[in-house]
XYZ file of C-alpha atoms in Angstrom:
374
model
C 9.528 -29.453 29.217
C 9.593 -31.536 26.406
C 12.909 -31.655 24.055
C 11.976 -31.670 20.991
C 15.137 -31.417 18.763
C 18.225 -29.301 18.296
C 18.424 -26.511 15.810
C 21.991 -24.965 14.911
C 22.940 -22.441 12.475
C 26.373 -22.079 10.329
C 27.576 -19.309 8.570
C 30.864 -21.107 7.087
C 33.286 -18.516 5.186
C 33.055 -18.627 1.262
C 34.869 -21.894 -0.023
C 37.317 -19.331 -2.276
C 38.811 -17.880 0.987
C 41.283 -21.045 2.132
C 42.970 -20.895 -1.485
C 42.955 -17.119 -0.766
C 44.695 -17.312 2.751
C 46.912 -20.222 1.394
C 47.956 -17.512 -1.342
C 48.588 -15.239 0.990
C 51.306 -17.264 3.075
C 53.205 -18.404 0.145
C 53.361 -14.480 -1.162
C 54.746 -13.776 2.511
C 51.766 -12.220 3.548
C 50.225 -12.724 7.135
C 46.720 -12.949 7.803
C 45.259 -11.701 10.522
C 41.829 -12.302 11.936
C 40.075 -9.536 13.829
C 36.360 -10.514 14.842
C 33.477 -9.097 16.803
C 32.307 -12.762 17.203
C 32.934 -15.147 20.774
C 36.822 -16.486 20.643
C 35.753 -19.837 20.123
C 33.845 -19.423 17.116
C 36.419 -16.836 15.884
C 39.602 -19.747 16.391
C 37.331 -22.513 14.824
C 36.703 -20.774 11.721
C 40.784 -19.727 11.915
C 41.317 -23.328 11.965
C 39.022 -23.950 8.578
C 40.855 -21.466 7.236
C 44.297 -22.260 8.328
C 44.744 -18.698 9.372
C 46.285 -20.102 12.954
C 49.623 -21.733 12.279
C 51.360 -23.718 15.271
C 52.521 -21.161 17.738
C 49.731 -18.814 17.273
C 47.781 -17.581 19.842
C 44.837 -15.701 19.750
C 43.129 -12.823 22.080
C 40.092 -11.228 23.208
C 39.112 -7.501 23.272
C 38.481 -7.658 27.361
C 42.755 -9.314 27.645
C 43.633 -6.095 25.447
C 41.728 -3.598 27.336
C 44.099 -5.223 30.330
C 47.624 -5.242 28.334
C 49.504 -1.288 27.760
C 50.999 -0.666 24.557
C 54.217 -2.165 25.204
C 52.622 -5.513 26.129
C 50.336 -5.835 22.949
C 54.084 -5.201 20.966
C 55.619 -8.193 22.782
C 52.737 -10.163 21.469
C 51.074 -8.767 18.330
C 53.715 -10.840 16.262
C 52.437 -14.373 17.472
C 48.586 -13.929 17.096
C 46.489 -15.070 14.684
C 42.872 -14.426 15.807
C 41.712 -11.654 17.840
C 37.948 -12.029 18.901
C 35.178 -9.343 20.625
C 37.125 -6.838 19.306
C 35.907 -3.207 19.265
C 37.069 -0.525 16.275
C 39.313 1.077 19.191
C 41.174 -2.398 19.732
C 41.667 -2.564 15.678
C 43.297 0.760 15.844
C 45.763 -0.660 18.807
C 46.655 -3.593 16.953
C 47.480 -1.526 13.584
C 49.564 0.446 15.629
C 51.400 -2.582 16.946
C 51.968 -4.002 14.218
C 53.188 -1.006 12.381
C 55.722 -0.336 14.871
C 57.596 -3.852 14.169
C 57.624 -2.181 10.454
C 55.243 -4.463 9.081
C 52.797 -2.953 5.825
C 49.266 -3.335 7.407
C 46.409 -3.618 5.057
C 43.295 -3.222 7.663
C 39.459 -4.343 6.381
C 36.454 -2.227 7.859
C 33.106 -1.687 7.164
C 31.739 0.656 10.028
C 31.838 4.478 11.047
C 34.248 3.613 13.960
C 36.547 1.463 11.930
C 37.681 4.567 10.077
C 40.613 5.586 12.392
C 41.686 1.720 11.897
C 41.251 2.361 8.009
C 43.471 5.787 7.863
C 45.942 4.470 9.914
C 46.712 1.359 8.303
C 49.003 1.490 5.239
C 46.237 0.151 2.766
C 42.771 0.929 4.588
C 40.176 -1.651 2.280
C 36.191 -0.626 2.801
C 33.498 -2.810 1.769
C 31.785 -1.199 -1.013
C 28.345 -3.511 -0.536
C 28.393 -2.848 3.344
C 30.822 -0.459 4.345
C 29.506 2.910 5.292
C 30.479 6.313 3.682
C 32.626 7.089 5.802
C 34.464 4.035 5.984
C 34.824 4.140 2.250
C 36.366 7.545 2.430
C 38.969 6.749 5.015
C 40.159 3.774 2.797
C 42.733 3.422 0.304
C 40.864 1.153 -1.727
C 36.497 -0.203 -1.701
C 35.856 -3.739 -2.165
C 32.797 -3.795 -4.668
C 32.200 -7.162 -4.050
C 32.937 -7.200 -0.513
C 35.271 -10.675 -1.052
C 38.618 -10.865 0.825
C 39.677 -12.925 -2.594
C 39.517 -9.459 -4.069
C 42.689 -7.852 -2.113
C 44.497 -11.110 -3.252
C 44.525 -10.692 -6.972
C 44.857 -6.767 -5.981
C 48.098 -8.096 -4.483
C 49.244 -10.126 -7.891
C 48.096 -7.162 -10.378
C 50.292 -4.591 -7.799
C 52.947 -6.434 -8.008
C 52.586 -7.457 -11.863
C 52.168 -3.149 -12.032
C 55.311 -3.016 -10.391
C 57.514 -5.043 -12.590
C 56.234 -3.870 -15.911
C 56.903 -0.715 -15.022
C 60.669 -1.697 -14.042
C 60.997 -3.602 -16.841
C 60.373 -0.670 -19.164
C 62.339 1.399 -17.538
C 65.301 -1.294 -17.917
C 64.322 -1.352 -21.656
C 64.135 2.416 -21.801
C 67.470 3.270 -19.974
C 69.776 0.265 -21.404
C 68.917 1.233 -24.809
C 69.711 5.403 -24.469
C 72.994 3.950 -22.344
C 73.604 2.084 -25.859
C 73.320 5.114 -28.029
C 75.795 7.341 -25.690
C 77.935 4.717 -25.331
C 78.265 4.223 -29.367
C 78.366 7.789 -30.039
C 81.067 9.214 -27.318
C 83.343 5.865 -28.247
C 83.531 6.487 -31.655
C 83.874 10.130 -31.170
C 86.604 9.118 -28.467
C 88.173 6.822 -30.980
C 88.515 9.539 -33.822
C 85.543 7.877 -35.773
C 82.964 10.443 -36.052
C 79.460 9.866 -34.777
C 78.327 6.747 -35.888
C 74.415 8.012 -35.843
C 72.882 10.836 -37.856
C 70.809 13.487 -35.448
C 67.549 12.405 -37.462
C 68.485 8.010 -36.272
C 68.828 9.165 -33.279
C 65.181 10.554 -32.566
C 64.117 7.625 -34.965
C 65.538 5.170 -32.676
C 63.895 7.193 -29.517
C 60.267 7.354 -31.171
C 60.594 4.057 -33.121
C 62.483 1.207 -31.030
C 62.358 2.773 -27.880
C 58.581 3.856 -27.799
C 56.230 1.205 -28.723
C 57.985 -2.060 -26.962
C 58.304 -0.215 -23.954
C 54.682 0.304 -23.357
C 53.947 -3.175 -24.453
C 56.235 -3.992 -21.554
C 53.955 -2.353 -19.691
C 51.284 -5.058 -20.605
C 53.089 -8.295 -19.704
C 51.167 -10.845 -17.828
C 51.712 -11.861 -14.104
C 55.203 -13.658 -14.344
C 54.963 -17.353 -13.418
C 55.177 -17.360 -9.480
C 54.751 -13.874 -8.685
C 52.571 -14.705 -5.535
C 55.257 -17.117 -4.202
C 57.742 -13.921 -3.575
C 58.068 -12.336 -0.278
C 57.088 -8.510 -0.238
C 59.753 -6.365 -1.369
C 61.280 -4.400 1.363
C 59.701 -0.617 1.332
C 63.068 1.159 1.380
C 63.662 -0.995 -2.316
C 64.122 1.302 -5.063
C 63.199 0.621 -8.769
C 67.055 -0.337 -9.844
C 67.545 -2.953 -6.669
C 68.154 -6.817 -7.574
C 70.515 -6.014 -10.126
C 68.842 -3.871 -12.293
C 70.835 -0.820 -11.853
C 73.941 -3.117 -13.098
C 71.541 -4.784 -15.920
C 70.716 -1.348 -17.636
C 74.516 -0.519 -17.472
C 76.127 -3.659 -18.572
C 73.265 -4.606 -21.576
C 73.212 -0.796 -22.809
C 77.201 -1.201 -23.208
C 76.792 -4.098 -25.136
C 74.288 -2.799 -27.974
C 76.374 0.496 -27.897
C 79.448 -2.081 -28.548
C 77.451 -4.342 -30.629
C 76.687 -1.043 -33.123
C 80.062 0.445 -32.674
C 81.520 -2.912 -34.001
C 79.124 -2.784 -37.135
C 80.005 1.422 -38.011
C 84.239 0.308 -37.491
C 83.522 -2.781 -39.860
C 81.937 -0.831 -42.525
C 84.605 1.984 -42.261
C 87.514 -0.914 -42.564
C 85.784 -2.375 -45.399
C 85.955 1.074 -46.984
C 82.043 1.580 -47.182
C 81.210 4.934 -47.411
C 80.545 7.226 -44.414
C 76.441 6.832 -45.005
C 76.243 3.359 -45.530
C 78.725 2.916 -42.128
C 76.056 5.117 -40.362
C 73.374 2.885 -41.911
C 74.917 -0.146 -40.596
C 75.129 0.996 -36.538
C 72.071 2.099 -37.070
C 70.354 -0.556 -37.958
C 72.638 -2.561 -35.955
C 71.145 -0.670 -32.725
C 67.344 -0.749 -33.809
C 67.543 -4.322 -34.125
C 69.852 -5.346 -31.220
C 66.960 -3.189 -29.179
C 64.317 -4.594 -30.191
C 66.008 -8.302 -29.843
C 66.596 -7.046 -26.085
C 63.149 -5.882 -25.435
C 62.304 -9.669 -25.319
C 65.173 -9.970 -22.357
C 64.046 -7.828 -20.198
C 60.638 -9.360 -20.213
C 61.634 -11.583 -17.230
C 65.366 -11.240 -15.010
C 66.127 -14.828 -14.513
C 63.763 -16.627 -16.333
C 64.546 -18.093 -20.365
C 62.346 -16.313 -22.775
C 62.056 -19.788 -24.212
C 60.266 -20.807 -21.069
C 58.029 -17.629 -20.984
C 57.425 -18.414 -25.036
C 57.009 -15.800 -27.414
C 53.425 -15.620 -27.757
C 52.347 -15.105 -23.703
C 52.648 -11.412 -24.653
C 51.091 -10.553 -27.965
C 51.509 -7.193 -27.631
C 54.770 -6.892 -27.346
C 55.096 -9.077 -30.770
C 52.917 -6.480 -32.386
C 54.723 -3.716 -31.342
C 58.156 -4.974 -32.887
C 56.676 -5.710 -36.291
C 55.155 -2.433 -36.216
C 59.132 -0.882 -35.269
C 60.712 -3.177 -37.622
C 58.392 -2.479 -40.659
C 59.337 1.435 -39.802
C 63.240 1.150 -39.644
C 62.876 -0.813 -42.858
C 60.665 1.967 -44.456
C 63.783 4.505 -43.678
C 66.879 2.024 -45.055
C 64.730 0.624 -48.212
C 62.544 3.942 -49.281
C 64.631 6.184 -51.515
C 63.334 9.133 -50.966
C 63.306 9.052 -47.092
C 67.281 7.862 -47.127
C 68.297 11.322 -48.250
C 65.968 12.595 -45.311
C 67.603 10.027 -42.503
C 70.769 9.706 -44.259
C 70.556 5.647 -44.964
C 71.401 3.527 -48.168
C 71.124 0.276 -49.244
C 73.502 -2.238 -47.979
C 75.328 -5.372 -49.602
C 74.285 -8.616 -48.487
C 77.387 -9.257 -46.561
C 76.708 -6.337 -44.513
C 73.454 -7.124 -43.868
C 74.510 -10.757 -42.094
C 77.033 -8.672 -40.142
C 73.532 -6.907 -38.666
C 71.728 -9.348 -38.356
C 75.035 -11.674 -36.633
C 75.427 -8.727 -34.213
C 71.876 -7.943 -33.306
C 71.113 -11.835 -32.602
C 74.508 -11.511 -29.711
C 71.873 -9.589 -26.799
C 69.833 -12.792 -27.011
C 72.517 -14.972 -26.403
C 74.877 -13.015 -24.216
C 71.293 -12.698 -21.934
C 70.435 -15.877 -22.166
C 73.668 -17.156 -20.955
C 73.773 -14.697 -18.105
C 70.039 -15.959 -16.755
C 71.277 -19.285 -17.019
C 74.147 -18.407 -14.715
C 72.144 -16.498 -12.217
C 69.508 -19.661 -12.125
C 72.057 -22.178 -11.487
C 73.658 -19.676 -8.912
C 70.269 -19.719 -7.109
C 69.924 -23.492 -7.349
C 73.362 -23.860 -5.549
C 72.153 -21.039 -2.639
C 68.888 -22.876 -2.166
C 70.060 -26.550 -2.442
C 73.753 -26.338 -0.535
């Protein structure tokens, strides 16, 4: 026998996978490799992708079979690579991870992967190489069979959740402001600062379009550097509920102040209501910029990063101006032309939400900095 040469074949991972794994780690997501390959091959690839960290271990399917469920639960949090495993082993791994309260996403493409895909919190099957059984059992189908798609889906999911939370915060704080202004004025014996049709117009024009535009907010900076939110965390957690209340009260007080000043200056009831209406509308539109981010300044985010919101606010401004300045609509909406001094008060009060919330955000950022840099 004469040795002619040595021939080796390598099937390297896609170049973008290493970056995706690093992005998962920064987002608080732990990546675990489960493969049918030989252990040495699996560990080598895992090291290349930085899936294995100091202190992480590896297991083979044969070792898994020698473990009972209790033994697997003890080591599952420290194992980063499972090699030579069968689909039945995948199901046991999912069960062990869920036992510790982890939210588990599992990928698979074969018929036998269906139980693990079904048991995982999020089952992701392959759209190209996956079987129909696996696709039916999964929650998500990767049309390109690419791991990075999962990472992009996580970012998109976090963005959608933040946008829903922002829209709800905006709507509820605006409604809180309207209720606060009306009930406070009635308790003080000042009469209602807003007529019924003005309230309806506010809900239609200043609440609806900006709330919809806030749902189109782009991903926030650093969104993939935050840990996953807890399962029991509600939509009003992380101070959202408190911000709805105090920001709503602030908007209501501003409108009530405009109404009281108008009455104090012996303006007519229609003029006083117009000042309250304009202050309420403009302060709500200004407030829409505040809810784009809980802590980051609007001037850091920039006004041009959500053009949909800019267009929505512009449309709302036009609709508010129409009912204030159009003569035949003034009778319908019970509005009147205001004097320059009145408009100065309205504009000054309407800018207050931006100033107050920016100061609050600055205080939050300073407090967070002190906590992270004791």
